[in-house]
C-alpha positions as CSV (number, residue, x, y, z in Angstrom):
1,M,0.0,0.0,0.0
2,G,2.8,2.4,0.8
3,K,4.4,2.1,-2.6
4,K,1.3,3.0,-4.5
5,D,0.7,6.1,-2.4
6,A,4.3,7.2,-2.8
7,G,4.4,6.9,-6.5
8,A,1.1,8.9,-7.0
9,T,2.5,12.1,-5.6
10,K,5.1,14.1,-7.5
11,L,7.7,16.3,-5.9
12,P,7.5,20.0,-6.8
13,V,11.0,19.8,-8.1
14,D,10.1,17.1,-10.5
15,Q,7.1,19.1,-11.7
16,Y,9.3,22.1,-12.2
17,R,11.9,20.2,-14.2
18,K,9.2,18.7,-16.4
19,Q,7.7,22.2,-17.0
20,I,11.2,23.6,-18.0
21,G,11.7,20.6,-20.3
22,K,8.5,21.3,-22.1
23,Q,9.5,24.9,-22.6
24,D,12.7,23.9,-24.2
25,Y,11.0,21.6,-26.6
26,K,8.8,24.5,-27.7
27,K,11.8,26.4,-29.0
28,T,13.2,25.7,-32.4
29,K,16.6,24.2,-32.9
30,S,17.9,27.4,-34.5
31,V,16.9,29.4,-31.4
32,L,18.5,26.9,-29.1
33,K,21.7,27.0,-31.2
34,A,21.8,30.8,-31.1
35,T,21.3,30.8,-27.4
36,R,24.1,28.3,-26.9
37,L,26.5,30.3,-29.2
38,K,25.7,33.5,-27.4
39,A,26.4,31.9,-24.0
40,E,29.7,30.5,-25.3
41,A,30.7,33.8,-26.7
42,K,30.0,35.5,-23.5
43,K,31.9,32.9,-21.5
44,N,35.0,33.2,-23.8
45,S,35.0,37.0,-24.0
46,S,35.0,37.4,-20.2
47,G,38.8,36.8,-20.0
48,F,39.5,39.6,-22.4
49,R,37.1,41.9,-20.6
50,D,38.7,41.1,-17.2
51,A,42.2,41.8,-18.5
52,F,41.1,45.1,-20.0
53,L,39.5,46.1,-16.7
54,V,42.6,45.3,-14.7
55,V,44.8,47.3,-17.1
56,A,42.3,50.2,-17.1
57,A,42.3,50.2,-13.3
58,I,46.1,50.3,-13.1
59,L,46.3,53.1,-15.6
60,F,43.6,55.1,-13.7
61,F,45.6,54.6,-10.4
62,V,48.8,55.8,-12.0
63,F,47.1,58.8,-13.5
64,C,45.6,59.7,-10.1
65,V,49.0,59.5,-8.5
66,Y,50.5,61.6,-11.2
67,A,47.8,64.2,-11.0
68,F,48.1,64.4,-7.2
69,F,51.9,65.0,-7.4
70,Y,51.6,67.4,-10.4
71,L,49.0,69.6,-8.6
72,N,51.0,69.6,-5.4
73,L,54.3,70.5,-7.0
74,S,52.8,73.1,-9.3
75,T,51.2,75.0,-6.4
76,E,54.5,74.9,-4.5
77,I,56.4,76.3,-7.5
78,N,53.8,79.1,-7.8
79,L,54.1,80.0,-4.2
80,D,57.9,80.2,-4.5
81,L,57.6,82.5,-7.4
82,D,55.1,84.8,-5.6
83,M,57.5,85.4,-2.7
84,D,60.2,86.8,-4.9
């Protein structure tokens, strides 16, 4: 008796998986292929994007340090000229 009752009820997870599977079958093969290619392109391009962001962050930091010292030194030079 217990086996019949256990098989009759479905888990919500199984129902959800079945629903997702039905939605995938509704899509055409060309749409599925385009989605897969888009995901692969995004996955492959992330390395280039990450490298570019690291280089850009380093350049920005160097520029900020340069600007800080440039502004500090230029104001000191102007003050020295004003005292003469």
